C-alpha positions as MATLAB code, in Angstrom:
seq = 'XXXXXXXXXXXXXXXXXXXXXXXXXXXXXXXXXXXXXXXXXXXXXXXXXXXXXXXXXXXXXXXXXXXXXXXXXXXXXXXXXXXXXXXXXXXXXXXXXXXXXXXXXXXXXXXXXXXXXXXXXXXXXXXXXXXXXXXXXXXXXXXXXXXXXXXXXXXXXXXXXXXXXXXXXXXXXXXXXXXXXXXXXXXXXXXXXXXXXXXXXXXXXXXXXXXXXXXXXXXXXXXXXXXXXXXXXXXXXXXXXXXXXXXXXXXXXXXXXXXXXXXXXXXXXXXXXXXXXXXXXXXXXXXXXXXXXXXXXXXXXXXXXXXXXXXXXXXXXXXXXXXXXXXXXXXXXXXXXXXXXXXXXXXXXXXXXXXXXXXXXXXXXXXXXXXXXXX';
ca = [
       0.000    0.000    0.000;
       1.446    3.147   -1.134;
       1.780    6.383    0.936;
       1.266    9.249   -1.289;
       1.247   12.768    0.782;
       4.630   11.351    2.157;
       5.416   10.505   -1.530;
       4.258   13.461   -2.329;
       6.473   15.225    0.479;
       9.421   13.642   -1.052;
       9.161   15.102   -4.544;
       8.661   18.347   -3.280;
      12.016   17.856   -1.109;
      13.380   16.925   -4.110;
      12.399   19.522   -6.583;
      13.143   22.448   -3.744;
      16.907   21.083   -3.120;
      17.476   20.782   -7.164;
      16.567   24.216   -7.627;
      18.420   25.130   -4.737;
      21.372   22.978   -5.914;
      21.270   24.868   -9.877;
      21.063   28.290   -7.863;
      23.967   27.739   -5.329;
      25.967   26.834   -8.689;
      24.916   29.963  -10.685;
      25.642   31.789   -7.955;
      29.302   30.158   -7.781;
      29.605   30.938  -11.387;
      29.365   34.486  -11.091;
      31.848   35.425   -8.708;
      34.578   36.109  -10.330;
      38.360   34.595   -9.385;
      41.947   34.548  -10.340;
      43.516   30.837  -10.648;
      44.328   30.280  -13.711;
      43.042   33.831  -15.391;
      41.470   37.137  -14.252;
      38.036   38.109  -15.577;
      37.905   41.138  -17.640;
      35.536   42.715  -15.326;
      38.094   42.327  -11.860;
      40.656   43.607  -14.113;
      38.265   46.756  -15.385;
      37.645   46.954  -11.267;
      41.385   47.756  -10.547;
      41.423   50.665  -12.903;
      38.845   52.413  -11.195;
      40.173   55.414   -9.406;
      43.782   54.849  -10.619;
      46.018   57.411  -13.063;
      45.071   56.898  -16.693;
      47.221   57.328  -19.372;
      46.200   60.666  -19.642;
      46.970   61.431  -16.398;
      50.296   60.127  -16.306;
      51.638   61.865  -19.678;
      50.111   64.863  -17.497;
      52.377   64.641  -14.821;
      55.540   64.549  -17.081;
      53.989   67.791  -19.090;
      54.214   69.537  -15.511;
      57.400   68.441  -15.176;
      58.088   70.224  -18.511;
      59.191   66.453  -20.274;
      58.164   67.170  -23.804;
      59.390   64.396  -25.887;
      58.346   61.589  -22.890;
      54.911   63.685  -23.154;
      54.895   62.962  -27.204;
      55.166   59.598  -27.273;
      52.483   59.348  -24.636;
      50.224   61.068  -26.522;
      51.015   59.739  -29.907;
      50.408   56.152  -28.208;
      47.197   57.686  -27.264;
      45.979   58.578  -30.425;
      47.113   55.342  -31.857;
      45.043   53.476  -29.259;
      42.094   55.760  -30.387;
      41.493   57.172  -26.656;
      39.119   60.343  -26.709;
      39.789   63.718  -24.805;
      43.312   64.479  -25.698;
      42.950   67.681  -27.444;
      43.642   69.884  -24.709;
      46.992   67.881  -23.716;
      48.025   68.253  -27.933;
      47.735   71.847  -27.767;
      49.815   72.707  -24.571;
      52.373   69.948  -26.338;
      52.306   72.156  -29.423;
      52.696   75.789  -27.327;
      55.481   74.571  -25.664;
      57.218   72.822  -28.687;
      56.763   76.497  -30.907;
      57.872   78.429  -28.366;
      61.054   77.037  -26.492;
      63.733   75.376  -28.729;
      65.371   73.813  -25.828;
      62.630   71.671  -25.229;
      61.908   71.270  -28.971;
      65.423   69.819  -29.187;
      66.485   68.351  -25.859;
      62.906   67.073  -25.174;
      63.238   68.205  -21.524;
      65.345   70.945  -20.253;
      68.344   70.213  -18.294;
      70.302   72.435  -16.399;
      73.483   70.167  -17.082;
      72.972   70.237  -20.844;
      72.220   74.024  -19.978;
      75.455   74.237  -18.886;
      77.270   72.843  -21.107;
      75.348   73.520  -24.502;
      73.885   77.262  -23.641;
      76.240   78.880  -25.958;
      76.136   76.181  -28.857;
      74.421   77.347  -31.607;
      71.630   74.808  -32.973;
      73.493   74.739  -36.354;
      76.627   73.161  -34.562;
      74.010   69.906  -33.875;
      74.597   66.624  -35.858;
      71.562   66.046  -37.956;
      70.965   62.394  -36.177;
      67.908   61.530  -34.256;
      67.400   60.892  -30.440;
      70.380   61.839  -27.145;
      72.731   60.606  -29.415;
      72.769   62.658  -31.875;
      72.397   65.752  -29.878;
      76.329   64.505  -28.641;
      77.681   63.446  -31.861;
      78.943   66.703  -33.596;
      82.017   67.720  -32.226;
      81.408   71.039  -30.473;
      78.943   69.327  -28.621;
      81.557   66.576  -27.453;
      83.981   68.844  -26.677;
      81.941   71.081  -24.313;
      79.620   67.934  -22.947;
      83.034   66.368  -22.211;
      84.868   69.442  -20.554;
      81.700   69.725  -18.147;
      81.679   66.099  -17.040;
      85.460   65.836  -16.496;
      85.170   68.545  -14.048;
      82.081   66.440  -12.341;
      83.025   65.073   -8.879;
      80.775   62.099   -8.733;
      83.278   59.119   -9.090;
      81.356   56.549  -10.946;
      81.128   59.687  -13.837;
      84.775   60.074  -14.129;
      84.872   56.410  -14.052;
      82.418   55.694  -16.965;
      83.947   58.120  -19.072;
      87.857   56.749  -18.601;
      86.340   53.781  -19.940;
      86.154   54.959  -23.635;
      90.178   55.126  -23.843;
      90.144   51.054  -23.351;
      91.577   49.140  -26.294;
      89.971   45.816  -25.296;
      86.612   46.633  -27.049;
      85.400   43.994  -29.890;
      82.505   46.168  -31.419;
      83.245   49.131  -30.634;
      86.292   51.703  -31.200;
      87.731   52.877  -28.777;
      87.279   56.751  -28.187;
      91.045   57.853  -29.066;
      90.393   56.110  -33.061;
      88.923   57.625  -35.625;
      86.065   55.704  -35.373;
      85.474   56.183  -31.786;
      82.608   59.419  -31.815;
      79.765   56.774  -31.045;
      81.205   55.616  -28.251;
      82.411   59.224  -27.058;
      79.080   59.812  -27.622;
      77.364   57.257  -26.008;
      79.861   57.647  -23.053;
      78.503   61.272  -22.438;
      74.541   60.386  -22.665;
      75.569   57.756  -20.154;
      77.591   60.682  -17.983;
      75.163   62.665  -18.205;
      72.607   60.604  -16.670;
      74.626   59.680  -13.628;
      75.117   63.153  -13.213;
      71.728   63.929  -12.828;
      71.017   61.058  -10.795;
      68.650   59.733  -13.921;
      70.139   55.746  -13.235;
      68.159   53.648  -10.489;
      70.304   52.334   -7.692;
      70.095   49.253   -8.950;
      72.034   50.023  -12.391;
      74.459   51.905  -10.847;
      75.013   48.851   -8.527;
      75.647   46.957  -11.205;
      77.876   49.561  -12.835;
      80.407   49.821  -10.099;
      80.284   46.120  -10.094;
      81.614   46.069  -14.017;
      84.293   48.910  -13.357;
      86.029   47.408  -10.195;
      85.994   43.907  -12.631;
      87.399   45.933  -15.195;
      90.559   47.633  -12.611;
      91.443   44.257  -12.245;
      91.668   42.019  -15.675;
      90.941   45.920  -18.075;
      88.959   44.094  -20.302;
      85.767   45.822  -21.371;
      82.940   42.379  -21.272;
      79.590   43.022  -20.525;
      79.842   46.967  -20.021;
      80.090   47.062  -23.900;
      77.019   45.340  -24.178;
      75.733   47.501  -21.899;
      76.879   50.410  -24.193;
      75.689   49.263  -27.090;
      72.608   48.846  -25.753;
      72.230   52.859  -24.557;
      73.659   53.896  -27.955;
      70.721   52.145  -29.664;
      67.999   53.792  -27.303;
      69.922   57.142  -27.593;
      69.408   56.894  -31.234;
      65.888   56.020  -30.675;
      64.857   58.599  -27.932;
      65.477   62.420  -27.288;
      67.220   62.882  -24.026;
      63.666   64.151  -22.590;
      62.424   60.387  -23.277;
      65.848   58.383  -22.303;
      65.776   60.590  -18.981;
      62.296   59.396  -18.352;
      62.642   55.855  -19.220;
      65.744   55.247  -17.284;
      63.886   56.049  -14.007;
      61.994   52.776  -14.666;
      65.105   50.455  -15.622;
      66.563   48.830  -12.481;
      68.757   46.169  -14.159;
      71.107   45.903  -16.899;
      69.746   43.273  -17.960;
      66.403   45.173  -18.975;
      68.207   47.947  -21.114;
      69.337   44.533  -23.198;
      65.623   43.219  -23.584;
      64.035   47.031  -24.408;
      66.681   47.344  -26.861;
      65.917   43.816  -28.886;
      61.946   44.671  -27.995;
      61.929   48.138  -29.350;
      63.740   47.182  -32.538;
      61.375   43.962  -33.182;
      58.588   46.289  -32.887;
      59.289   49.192  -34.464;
      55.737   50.023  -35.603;
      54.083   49.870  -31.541;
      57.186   51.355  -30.181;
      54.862   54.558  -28.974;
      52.693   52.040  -27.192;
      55.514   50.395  -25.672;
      56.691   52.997  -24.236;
      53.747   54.310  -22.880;
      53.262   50.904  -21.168;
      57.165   51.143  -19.758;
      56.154   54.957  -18.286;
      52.752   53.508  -16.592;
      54.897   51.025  -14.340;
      57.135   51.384  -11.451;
      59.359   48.696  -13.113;
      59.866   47.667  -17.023;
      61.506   44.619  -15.980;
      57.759   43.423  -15.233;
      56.626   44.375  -18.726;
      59.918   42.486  -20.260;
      58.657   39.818  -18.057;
      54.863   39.681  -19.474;
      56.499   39.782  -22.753;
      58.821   37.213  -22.526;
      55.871   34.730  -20.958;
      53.359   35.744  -23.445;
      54.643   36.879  -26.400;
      52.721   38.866  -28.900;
      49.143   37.529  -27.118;
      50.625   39.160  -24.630;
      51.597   42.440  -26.222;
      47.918   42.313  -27.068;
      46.383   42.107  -23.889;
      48.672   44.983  -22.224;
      47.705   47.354  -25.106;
      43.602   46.684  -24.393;
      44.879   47.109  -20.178;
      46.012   50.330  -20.432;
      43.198   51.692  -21.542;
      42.021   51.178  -18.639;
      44.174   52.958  -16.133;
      47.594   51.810  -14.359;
      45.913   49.654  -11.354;
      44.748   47.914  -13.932;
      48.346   47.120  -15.768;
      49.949   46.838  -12.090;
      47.323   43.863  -11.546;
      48.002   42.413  -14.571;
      51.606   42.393  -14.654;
      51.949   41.484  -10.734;
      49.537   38.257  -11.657;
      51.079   37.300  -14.902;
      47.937   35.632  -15.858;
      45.113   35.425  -19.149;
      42.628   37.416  -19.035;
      39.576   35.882  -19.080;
      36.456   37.563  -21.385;
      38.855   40.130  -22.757;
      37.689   39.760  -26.638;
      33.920   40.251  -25.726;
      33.567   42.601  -22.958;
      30.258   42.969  -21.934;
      28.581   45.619  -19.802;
      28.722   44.715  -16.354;
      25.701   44.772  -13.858;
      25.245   46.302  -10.757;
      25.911   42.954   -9.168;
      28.733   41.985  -11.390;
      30.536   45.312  -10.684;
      29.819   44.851   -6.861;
      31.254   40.983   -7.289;
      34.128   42.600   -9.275;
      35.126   44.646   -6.759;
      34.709   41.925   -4.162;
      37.013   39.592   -5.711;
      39.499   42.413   -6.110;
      39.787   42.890   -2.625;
      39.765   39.694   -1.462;
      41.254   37.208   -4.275;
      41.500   34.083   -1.473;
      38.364   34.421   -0.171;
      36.574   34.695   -3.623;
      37.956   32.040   -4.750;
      37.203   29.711   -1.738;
      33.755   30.951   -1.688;
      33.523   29.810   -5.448;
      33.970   26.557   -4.551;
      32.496   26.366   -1.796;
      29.439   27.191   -3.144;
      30.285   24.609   -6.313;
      30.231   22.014   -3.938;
      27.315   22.847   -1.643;
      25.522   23.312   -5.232;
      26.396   20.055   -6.407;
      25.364   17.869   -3.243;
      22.128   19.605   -3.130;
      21.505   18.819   -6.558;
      22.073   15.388   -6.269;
      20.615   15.068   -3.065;
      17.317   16.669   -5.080;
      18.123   14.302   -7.350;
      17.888   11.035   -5.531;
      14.498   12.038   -3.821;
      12.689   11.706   -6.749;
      14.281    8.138   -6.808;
      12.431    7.467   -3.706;
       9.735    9.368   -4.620;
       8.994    6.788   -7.550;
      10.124    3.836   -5.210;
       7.058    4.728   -2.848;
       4.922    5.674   -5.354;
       4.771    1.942   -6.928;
];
């Protein structure tokens, strides 16, 4: 004999615990984690309230950095980012009206110093720091300023150039030897100003006591080659800024090989290298992820520097990046919960995964019994 309100009960039972099962899942599937990727939307989330790029080619225009300030913006434009018009027309005052700035990208009151009474005519006709050095009036009077410097690690650099040991390089003394004088200088230059980090000057002073002992040259000519291709490639406003963000030799090397392999985004690189406190961690995104990676860094910084910081600190996918959808009021609320607290997100996830899942199947079996009784 069958008992069919407790049958009856049972289904019920049943049919509440799937739906609360499905639901617990759902639920579970909407908060957003980092394991294995970050969601577009917790990576959207850290931008919020951070510098954008705007901002930060802002704060180098108030610092008077022109040619850091163009790149910015040109990076800008080629990233199609709105609002920029007022930032191009204080870039185009102040390139129209000072020449120092026009040329120097930045002015210096060491190049000041030395290059006040110069005329511009007297400048070599090549591009970047470099060739702002490479005409010999310019050498002459860079050179009698920094001999006279009494930081030890400039004197030090620049008796380095009359080494014979050199195997792509000449040696200052040849006739040859103006790229390296020249290169030798931009380098001076920026240790005078205290433009190096303390980490590549570590590493400098490391290379010239190895070089009192044995006087052969090694990796500091790497090093130099290196700093004469990115003087060639960037006005001394832009090499000043961008060396504030190397701490290692070792990441001159990689920008160097980057910046050459992608000559056509180099504006956007550099804008990404600016953004962050350290451009070893964008070498390091690169290296990982290759041009997918390149990718995804040029769609983060549109959306503001927490947002790149996050990215780069996780080295991780993003998930949903190609199809970004709107978020909701709860999916922005979720966002910002699983920014703040990544562990707990994620435990709560699964938590809820599992809590889904017995309910479901515990739903599932009552209608098992459910039948049982019911025959």
């Amino acid at each position: 004999m069958t008992n069919k309100p407790q049958s009856r009960s049972h289904g019920l039972t049943g049919v509440g615990m799937l739906c609360l099962g499905v639901s617990l899942v759902i639920i579970g599937w909407l908060i957003p984690s980092r394991f294995k990727s970050i969601p577009y939307d917790v990576l959207k989330e850290a931008g919020i309230g951070t510098q954008s790029l705007k901002e930060v080619a802002e704060g180098f225009l108030s610092d008077d950095n022109l040619g850091a300030t163009q790149l910015m913006a040109e990076a800008a434009e080629r990233l199609a980012l709105e609002d920029w018009n007022s930032l191009r027309f204080q870039l185009e005052q102040l390139e129209s009206a000072n020449e120092p700035l026009r040329r120097w990208g930045v002015w210096d009151p060491f190049l000041d110093a030395a290059l006040s009474d110069v005329p511009w005519a007297s400048y070599s006709d090549q591009p970047g720091a470099l060739g702002m050095l490479l005409s010999k009036r310019c050498r002459d009077e860079m050179g009698s300023l920094l001999e006279n410097s009494r930081n030890p690690l400039v004197s030090a650099l620049i008796e380095t150039g009359q080494l014979t040991s050199y195997k792509r390089l000449f040696p200052v003394q040849s006739a040859s030897g103006r790229p390296l004088e020249a290169t030798l200088l931009v380098l001076g230059l920026l240790a005078q100003g205290d433009h190096l980090t303390d980490g590549v000057k570590r590493e400098l002073r490391e290379e010239l006591y190895r070089i009192s002992q044995d006087e052969t040259v090694g990796h500091l000519e790497d090093f130099y080659i290196d700093l004469l291709s990115l003087s060639r490639l960037y006005n001394w406003g832009q090499l000043k800024a961008l060396s504030a963000k190397v701490n290692d030799l070792k990441t001159y090397s990689e920008l160097r090989y980057t910046l050459h392999r992608k000559k056509e985004d180099q504006a956007e690189l550099y804008a990404m290298l600016l953004m962050v406190d350290d451009a070893a961690d964008v070498m390091d995104f690169l290296g990982e992820f290759g041009e997918d990676g390149f990718s995804t860094l040029l769609r983060t910084i549109k959306l503001g520097k927490g947002s790149l910081e996050l990215l780069l600190r996780e080295k991780l996918p993003v998930e949903g990046m190609d199809n970004p959808q709107e978020s909701s009021a709860l999916g922005a609320r979720m966002a910002a919960f699983s920014l703040q607290n990544p562990q707990l997100s994620l435990a709560a996830k699964y938590v809820l995964f599992f809590l889904g899942a017995f309910a479901a199947f515990a739903g599932a079996g009552q209608f098992g019994r459910f039948y049982r009784e019911a025959t």
